[in-house]
CSV table of C-alpha atoms in Angstrom, one decimal:
chain,number,residue,atom,x,y,z
A,1,UNK,CA,-18.6,-1.2,-18.0
A,2,UNK,CA,-18.0,2.2,-16.5
A,3,UNK,CA,-15.7,2.9,-13.6
A,4,UNK,CA,-14.8,6.0,-11.5
A,5,UNK,CA,-11.6,6.3,-9.6
A,6,UNK,CA,-11.2,8.8,-6.8
A,7,UNK,CA,-7.5,9.4,-7.2
A,8,UNK,CA,-6.4,6.9,-9.7
A,9,UNK,CA,-2.7,8.0,-10.3
A,10,UNK,CA,-1.0,6.3,-7.3
A,11,UNK,CA,1.2,3.2,-7.1
A,12,UNK,CA,-1.7,0.8,-6.9
A,13,UNK,CA,-4.4,2.5,-8.9
A,14,UNK,CA,-2.2,3.4,-11.9
A,15,UNK,CA,-1.8,-0.3,-12.7
A,16,UNK,CA,-5.5,-0.9,-12.3
A,17,UNK,CA,-6.5,2.0,-14.5
A,18,UNK,CA,-4.1,0.8,-17.3
A,19,UNK,CA,-5.3,-2.7,-17.1
A,20,UNK,CA,-9.0,-1.7,-17.3
A,21,UNK,CA,-8.4,0.8,-20.2
A,22,UNK,CA,-5.8,-1.0,-22.2
A,23,UNK,CA,-6.7,-4.7,-21.7
A,24,UNK,CA,-10.2,-5.1,-20.5
A,25,UNK,CA,-12.0,-2.3,-22.5
A,26,UNK,CA,-13.7,-0.5,-19.6
A,27,UNK,CA,-14.8,3.2,-19.8
A,28,UNK,CA,-12.6,4.7,-17.1
A,29,UNK,CA,-13.0,8.0,-15.3
A,30,UNK,CA,-10.7,9.6,-12.8
A,31,UNK,CA,-11.8,12.3,-10.3
A,32,UNK,CA,-8.7,14.1,-8.9
A,33,UNK,CA,-7.1,17.5,-8.8
A,34,UNK,CA,-5.4,17.1,-12.2
A,35,UNK,CA,-1.8,17.2,-11.0
A,36,UNK,CA,-0.7,14.1,-13.0
A,37,UNK,CA,-1.1,13.0,-16.5
A,38,UNK,CA,-3.6,10.3,-17.2
A,39,UNK,CA,-3.3,7.4,-19.7
A,40,UNK,CA,-4.6,7.9,-23.2
A,41,UNK,CA,-8.3,7.2,-23.5
A,42,UNK,CA,-9.0,7.7,-19.8
A,43,UNK,CA,-11.5,10.5,-18.9
A,44,UNK,CA,-10.8,13.0,-16.2
A,45,UNK,CA,-13.0,15.1,-13.9
A,46,UNK,CA,-10.8,17.8,-12.3
A,47,UNK,CA,-12.1,18.4,-8.8
A,48,UNK,CA,-11.0,18.3,-5.2
A,49,UNK,CA,-13.2,15.5,-3.7
A,50,UNK,CA,-13.0,17.2,-0.3
A,51,UNK,CA,-15.1,20.0,-1.8
A,52,UNK,CA,-18.3,18.0,-1.7
A,53,UNK,CA,-20.5,20.6,-3.2
A,54,UNK,CA,-18.2,21.1,-6.3
A,55,UNK,CA,-17.7,17.4,-6.7
A,56,UNK,CA,-21.5,16.8,-6.6
A,57,UNK,CA,-22.0,19.4,-9.3
A,58,UNK,CA,-19.4,17.9,-11.6
A,59,UNK,CA,-20.8,14.4,-11.0
A,60,UNK,CA,-24.4,15.5,-11.6
A,61,UNK,CA,-26.3,13.0,-13.7
A,62,UNK,CA,-23.4,10.5,-13.8
A,63,UNK,CA,-23.7,6.8,-12.7
A,64,UNK,CA,-21.1,4.2,-12.6
A,65,UNK,CA,-20.9,0.4,-12.5
A,66,UNK,CA,-18.0,0.7,-10.0
A,67,UNK,CA,-16.7,3.6,-7.9
A,68,UNK,CA,-13.2,3.1,-6.5
A,69,UNK,CA,-12.0,5.0,-3.5
A,70,UNK,CA,-8.2,5.2,-3.2
A,71,UNK,CA,-7.7,8.3,-1.1
A,72,UNK,CA,-10.1,7.7,1.8
A,73,UNK,CA,-8.3,7.6,5.1
A,74,UNK,CA,-10.7,8.7,7.7
A,75,UNK,CA,-14.4,8.0,8.3
A,76,UNK,CA,-15.5,11.5,7.3
A,77,UNK,CA,-14.2,10.8,3.8
A,78,UNK,CA,-16.2,7.6,3.2
A,79,UNK,CA,-19.3,9.2,4.8
A,80,UNK,CA,-18.9,11.9,2.1
A,81,UNK,CA,-18.6,9.2,-0.6
A,82,UNK,CA,-21.7,7.5,0.7
A,83,UNK,CA,-23.6,10.8,0.3
A,84,UNK,CA,-22.2,11.3,-3.2
A,85,UNK,CA,-22.6,7.8,-4.6
A,86,UNK,CA,-25.6,6.3,-2.8
A,87,UNK,CA,-27.9,5.1,-5.6
A,88,UNK,CA,-25.4,6.0,-8.3
A,89,UNK,CA,-23.2,3.0,-8.4
A,90,UNK,CA,-23.6,-0.8,-8.4
A,91,UNK,CA,-20.4,-1.3,-6.4
A,92,UNK,CA,-18.2,0.9,-4.2
A,93,UNK,CA,-14.7,-0.5,-3.6
A,94,UNK,CA,-12.8,0.9,-0.6
A,95,UNK,CA,-9.1,0.5,-0.3
A,96,UNK,CA,-8.4,-0.3,3.3
A,97,UNK,CA,-5.1,-1.8,4.6
A,98,UNK,CA,-3.7,-5.2,5.7
A,99,UNK,CA,-2.1,-3.2,8.5
A,100,UNK,CA,-5.6,-3.1,10.0
A,101,UNK,CA,-5.2,-6.7,11.1
A,102,UNK,CA,-4.4,-7.2,14.8
A,103,UNK,CA,-0.8,-6.7,15.7
A,104,UNK,CA,0.5,-9.2,16.7
A,105,UNK,CA,-2.2,-11.5,15.4
A,106,UNK,CA,-2.9,-14.8,17.1
A,107,UNK,CA,-1.5,-16.6,14.0
A,108,UNK,CA,1.0,-15.4,11.5
A,109,UNK,CA,-1.3,-16.8,8.8
A,110,UNK,CA,-3.7,-14.0,7.9
A,111,UNK,CA,-7.2,-14.4,6.5
A,112,UNK,CA,-10.0,-12.0,6.0
A,113,UNK,CA,-11.4,-13.3,9.3
A,114,UNK,CA,-8.4,-12.2,11.3
A,115,UNK,CA,-9.4,-9.7,13.9
A,116,UNK,CA,-9.0,-6.0,13.0
A,117,UNK,CA,-7.2,-4.1,15.7
A,118,UNK,CA,-4.0,-2.1,15.7
A,119,UNK,CA,-3.1,-0.2,18.9
A,120,UNK,CA,0.2,1.0,17.3
A,121,UNK,CA,-0.9,3.0,14.3
A,122,UNK,CA,-3.6,5.6,14.0
A,123,UNK,CA,-3.6,5.2,10.2
A,124,UNK,CA,-4.8,1.6,10.6
A,125,UNK,CA,-7.4,2.4,13.2
A,126,UNK,CA,-8.9,5.0,10.9
A,127,UNK,CA,-9.1,2.5,8.1
A,128,UNK,CA,-10.9,0.1,10.5
A,129,UNK,CA,-13.4,2.9,11.3
A,130,UNK,CA,-14.0,3.5,7.6
A,131,UNK,CA,-14.7,-0.2,7.1
A,132,UNK,CA,-17.1,-0.3,10.0
A,133,UNK,CA,-19.1,2.6,8.6
A,134,UNK,CA,-19.3,1.1,5.2
A,135,UNK,CA,-20.3,-2.3,6.3
A,136,UNK,CA,-23.0,-0.8,8.6
A,137,UNK,CA,-24.4,0.9,5.5
A,138,UNK,CA,-24.3,-2.4,3.6
A,139,UNK,CA,-26.1,-4.3,6.3
A,140,UNK,CA,-28.7,-1.7,7.0
A,141,UNK,CA,-29.3,-0.3,3.5
A,142,UNK,CA,-27.6,-2.6,1.0
A,143,UNK,CA,-25.0,0.0,0.0
A,144,UNK,CA,-22.9,-2.2,-2.4
A,145,UNK,CA,-19.5,-2.0,-0.7
A,146,UNK,CA,-16.4,-4.2,-1.3
A,147,UNK,CA,-13.4,-3.9,1.1
A,148,UNK,CA,-9.9,-4.5,-0.3
A,149,UNK,CA,-6.9,-4.8,2.0
A,150,UNK,CA,-3.6,-4.4,0.3
A,151,UNK,CA,-0.3,-5.1,2.0
A,152,UNK,CA,3.1,-3.8,0.7
A,153,UNK,CA,2.5,-3.1,-3.0
A,154,UNK,CA,5.2,-1.4,-5.1
A,155,UNK,CA,5.9,-0.4,-8.7
A,156,UNK,CA,8.8,0.5,-10.9
A,157,UNK,CA,9.3,3.7,-9.0
A,158,UNK,CA,9.6,2.1,-5.6
A,159,UNK,CA,11.8,-0.4,-3.8
A,160,UNK,CA,10.2,-2.1,-0.8
A,161,UNK,CA,12.0,-1.6,2.5
A,162,UNK,CA,11.3,-1.8,6.2
A,163,UNK,CA,13.3,1.1,7.6
A,164,UNK,CA,13.6,4.4,5.7
A,165,UNK,CA,13.3,8.1,6.2
A,166,UNK,CA,10.5,10.6,5.4
A,167,UNK,CA,11.8,11.0,1.9
A,168,UNK,CA,11.4,7.4,0.9
A,169,UNK,CA,13.6,4.5,0.0
A,170,UNK,CA,16.4,5.9,-2.1
A,171,UNK,CA,18.8,6.8,0.8
A,172,UNK,CA,18.9,3.2,1.8
A,173,UNK,CA,19.9,2.3,-1.8
A,174,UNK,CA,22.5,5.0,-1.7
A,175,UNK,CA,23.9,3.5,1.5
A,176,UNK,CA,24.1,0.0,-0.1
A,177,UNK,CA,25.9,1.5,-3.2
A,178,UNK,CA,28.4,3.3,-0.9
A,179,UNK,CA,29.1,0.1,1.1
A,180,UNK,CA,27.6,1.5,4.3
A,181,UNK,CA,25.6,-0.6,6.8
A,182,UNK,CA,21.8,-0.6,6.4
A,183,UNK,CA,19.4,-1.0,9.3
A,184,UNK,CA,17.0,-3.9,9.2
A,185,UNK,CA,14.4,-4.2,11.9
A,186,UNK,CA,14.5,-7.0,14.4
A,187,UNK,CA,16.8,-9.9,13.5
A,188,UNK,CA,15.8,-9.9,9.9
A,189,UNK,CA,13.9,-13.3,10.1
A,190,UNK,CA,10.3,-12.1,10.3
A,191,UNK,CA,8.2,-12.9,7.2
A,192,UNK,CA,6.9,-10.4,4.7
A,193,UNK,CA,5.1,-10.2,1.3
A,194,UNK,CA,5.8,-7.5,-1.3
A,195,UNK,CA,3.5,-7.4,-4.3
A,196,UNK,CA,4.2,-5.8,-7.7
A,197,UNK,CA,1.3,-3.5,-8.7
A,198,UNK,CA,0.5,-5.2,-12.0
A,199,UNK,CA,-0.1,-8.5,-10.0
A,200,UNK,CA,-2.3,-6.6,-7.6
A,201,UNK,CA,-4.3,-5.2,-10.5
A,202,UNK,CA,-5.2,-8.8,-11.6
A,203,UNK,CA,-6.9,-9.5,-8.3
A,204,UNK,CA,-8.5,-6.1,-8.0
A,205,UNK,CA,-10.0,-5.9,-11.5
A,206,UNK,CA,-11.4,-9.4,-11.0
A,207,UNK,CA,-13.5,-8.1,-8.1
A,208,UNK,CA,-14.9,-5.2,-10.1
A,209,UNK,CA,-18.4,-5.8,-11.2
A,210,UNK,CA,-18.3,-9.2,-9.5
A,211,UNK,CA,-21.5,-9.9,-7.6
A,212,UNK,CA,-19.7,-12.3,-5.3
A,213,UNK,CA,-17.6,-9.4,-4.0
A,214,UNK,CA,-20.5,-7.3,-2.7
A,215,UNK,CA,-20.6,-7.0,1.1
A,216,UNK,CA,-17.2,-8.8,1.4
A,217,UNK,CA,-13.6,-8.0,2.3
A,218,UNK,CA,-10.6,-9.3,0.4
A,219,UNK,CA,-6.9,-9.1,0.9
A,220,UNK,CA,-4.8,-8.9,-2.2
A,221,UNK,CA,-1.2,-9.9,-2.1
A,222,UNK,CA,1.3,-12.0,-4.1
A,223,UNK,CA,2.0,-15.6,-3.0
A,224,UNK,CA,5.8,-15.2,-2.4
A,225,UNK,CA,6.8,-14.8,1.2
A,226,UNK,CA,10.4,-13.7,2.2
A,227,UNK,CA,12.2,-12.8,5.3
A,228,UNK,CA,13.4,-9.2,5.6
A,229,UNK,CA,17.0,-10.4,5.3
A,230,UNK,CA,16.1,-12.1,2.1
A,231,UNK,CA,14.4,-8.9,0.8
A,232,UNK,CA,17.4,-6.8,1.5
A,233,UNK,CA,19.8,-9.4,0.1
A,234,UNK,CA,17.8,-9.6,-3.1
A,235,UNK,CA,18.1,-5.8,-3.4
A,236,UNK,CA,21.8,-5.9,-2.8
A,237,UNK,CA,22.2,-8.7,-5.3
A,238,UNK,CA,20.3,-6.7,-7.9
A,239,UNK,CA,22.7,-3.8,-7.2
A,240,UNK,CA,25.7,-6.0,-7.4
A,241,UNK,CA,27.0,-5.0,-4.0
A,242,UNK,CA,27.6,-6.8,-0.7
A,243,UNK,CA,24.9,-6.4,1.9
A,244,UNK,CA,26.1,-4.9,5.2
A,245,UNK,CA,23.1,-5.7,7.3
A,246,UNK,CA,22.8,-4.1,10.8
A,247,UNK,CA,19.9,-5.5,12.9
A,248,UNK,CA,18.2,-3.2,15.4
A,249,UNK,CA,15.1,-4.0,17.5
A,250,UNK,CA,11.9,-2.3,16.4
A,251,UNK,CA,11.3,-0.9,19.9
A,252,UNK,CA,14.7,0.8,19.8
A,253,UNK,CA,14.1,2.2,16.4
A,254,UNK,CA,10.7,3.6,17.5
A,255,UNK,CA,12.2,5.3,20.5
A,256,UNK,CA,15.3,6.6,18.7
A,257,UNK,CA,13.2,7.9,15.8
A,258,UNK,CA,10.5,9.7,17.7
A,259,UNK,CA,12.2,13.1,18.0
A,260,UNK,CA,13.0,13.1,14.3
A,261,UNK,CA,9.5,12.4,13.3
A,262,UNK,CA,10.1,8.8,12.1
A,263,UNK,CA,6.9,6.9,12.9
A,264,UNK,CA,8.5,3.5,13.4
A,265,UNK,CA,6.0,2.4,16.1
A,266,UNK,CA,3.3,2.6,13.4
A,267,UNK,CA,5.2,1.4,10.4
A,268,UNK,CA,7.2,-1.3,12.2
A,269,UNK,CA,5.6,-2.4,15.5
A,270,UNK,CA,2.2,-1.8,13.9
A,271,UNK,CA,3.1,-3.5,10.6
A,272,UNK,CA,6.4,-4.6,9.1
A,273,UNK,CA,8.1,-6.1,12.2
A,274,UNK,CA,5.4,-8.7,12.5
A,275,UNK,CA,5.6,-12.0,10.6
A,276,UNK,CA,2.6,-12.3,8.2
A,277,UNK,CA,1.7,-14.9,5.6
A,278,UNK,CA,-1.4,-14.1,3.7
A,279,UNK,CA,-3.9,-16.8,2.9
A,280,UNK,CA,-5.5,-15.6,-0.4
A,281,UNK,CA,-7.8,-18.6,-1.0
A,282,UNK,CA,-11.0,-16.4,-0.6
A,283,UNK,CA,-9.8,-14.0,-3.3
A,284,UNK,CA,-8.8,-16.9,-5.7
A,285,UNK,CA,-12.2,-18.5,-5.4
A,286,UNK,CA,-13.8,-15.3,-6.6
A,287,UNK,CA,-10.9,-14.3,-9.0
A,288,UNK,CA,-9.4,-17.5,-10.4
A,289,UNK,CA,-7.0,-15.6,-12.6
A,290,UNK,CA,-5.2,-14.2,-9.6
A,291,UNK,CA,-1.6,-15.3,-9.4
A,292,UNK,CA,2.0,-14.0,-8.9
A,293,UNK,CA,3.5,-13.2,-12.3
A,294,UNK,CA,6.3,-10.9,-11.1
A,295,UNK,CA,8.7,-12.6,-8.5
A,296,UNK,CA,10.3,-10.3,-6.0
A,297,UNK,CA,13.7,-10.6,-7.6
A,298,UNK,CA,12.2,-9.6,-11.0
A,299,UNK,CA,10.2,-6.7,-9.5
A,300,UNK,CA,13.2,-5.3,-7.7
A,301,UNK,CA,15.3,-5.3,-10.9
A,302,UNK,CA,12.5,-3.6,-12.8
A,303,UNK,CA,12.3,-0.9,-10.0
A,304,UNK,CA,16.1,-0.4,-9.7
A,305,UNK,CA,16.6,-0.2,-13.4
A,306,UNK,CA,14.0,2.6,-13.6
A,307,UNK,CA,15.1,4.4,-10.4
A,308,UNK,CA,18.8,4.4,-11.3
A,309,UNK,CA,18.0,5.7,-14.8
A,310,UNK,CA,15.7,8.5,-13.6
A,311,UNK,CA,17.4,11.1,-11.5
A,312,UNK,CA,14.1,12.5,-10.3
A,313,UNK,CA,13.5,9.3,-8.4
A,314,UNK,CA,16.9,9.6,-6.6
A,315,UNK,CA,15.7,11.7,-3.7
A,316,UNK,CA,18.5,11.8,-1.1
A,317,UNK,CA,17.8,12.1,2.6
A,318,UNK,CA,20.8,13.4,4.5
A,319,UNK,CA,18.9,13.6,7.8
A,320,UNK,CA,18.0,10.0,7.7
A,321,UNK,CA,21.5,9.0,6.6
A,322,UNK,CA,23.0,10.8,9.5
A,323,UNK,CA,20.5,9.3,11.9
A,324,UNK,CA,21.4,5.8,10.7
A,325,UNK,CA,25.0,6.5,11.4
A,326,UNK,CA,24.3,7.8,14.9
A,327,UNK,CA,22.1,4.8,15.8
A,328,UNK,CA,24.8,2.3,14.6
A,329,UNK,CA,27.6,4.2,16.4
A,330,UNK,CA,25.6,4.3,19.6
A,331,UNK,CA,24.9,0.6,19.6
A,332,UNK,CA,28.5,-0.3,18.7
A,333,UNK,CA,29.7,1.9,21.6
A,334,UNK,CA,27.2,0.3,24.0
A,335,UNK,CA,28.7,-3.1,23.2
A,336,UNK,CA,32.1,-2.0,24.5
A,337,UNK,CA,30.6,-0.9,27.8
A,338,UNK,CA,28.9,-4.1,28.9
């Protein structure tokens, strides 16, 4: 079996590429700009997919069992893919997002039939528009699309968090290590699921070349659901420090973060502040091998061991750190004035 990945070197796709090449024996090709190393035995086409003419020339005469789109975010990009791969692949898998589900949904139990609508996040609305274009082409022309909706997926280089700055998660880890309070959205009791990328890869590769996946949408997450307080406490336990949790409403965080460019309305109100429990029965009927093999406490220790031993992952964010201090100080002062 022969697969092409558009991108292929990100948090999710790296685990999938490795599983296909090292465990499942696929012939794997990546189309990207060549900025990152690829695993041994994986073929690479160096091109910028946004240059459609150049990409078409480099793909001339090539056909694939599966084309995997990991860097499609707006309808124009999947429309380009449709032109490039129509008649040249047996399956086109588009990575959408579980944030596309309605916020707040009528039920915290999320299935693939949950309404798609997110007034809080343009990113999610664009993913919905991509899905709509692709499904229209499937219904009208038989374009062999499969939609995949990941939720919060992480790897050894990332620690899942709710509130962090533009430079990523590490400053929150630094605050924990320094004994400083860390901000958790809401009261910390909303439910969330974080999935290690190797577990995600089990579900995803099971959909590849699977005729039951054509024309369908699937969410892929682990089975473990935790509150945000439990997530942060698990991280603190792995670090061997006391958790100093400071709860702040998502509405306040959104308003307080706007002028600093922190998009908390999208990432919190439009995603992480809402309780969700994913019902993955549809996926498991099609991919019986799908299961959680890396518990959250295990995944966090893997990630922290890697991050704390690799200085390049320790990206500090003094702007976000100072912002956290100001938010906490302002709220503490407000308590004394009531």
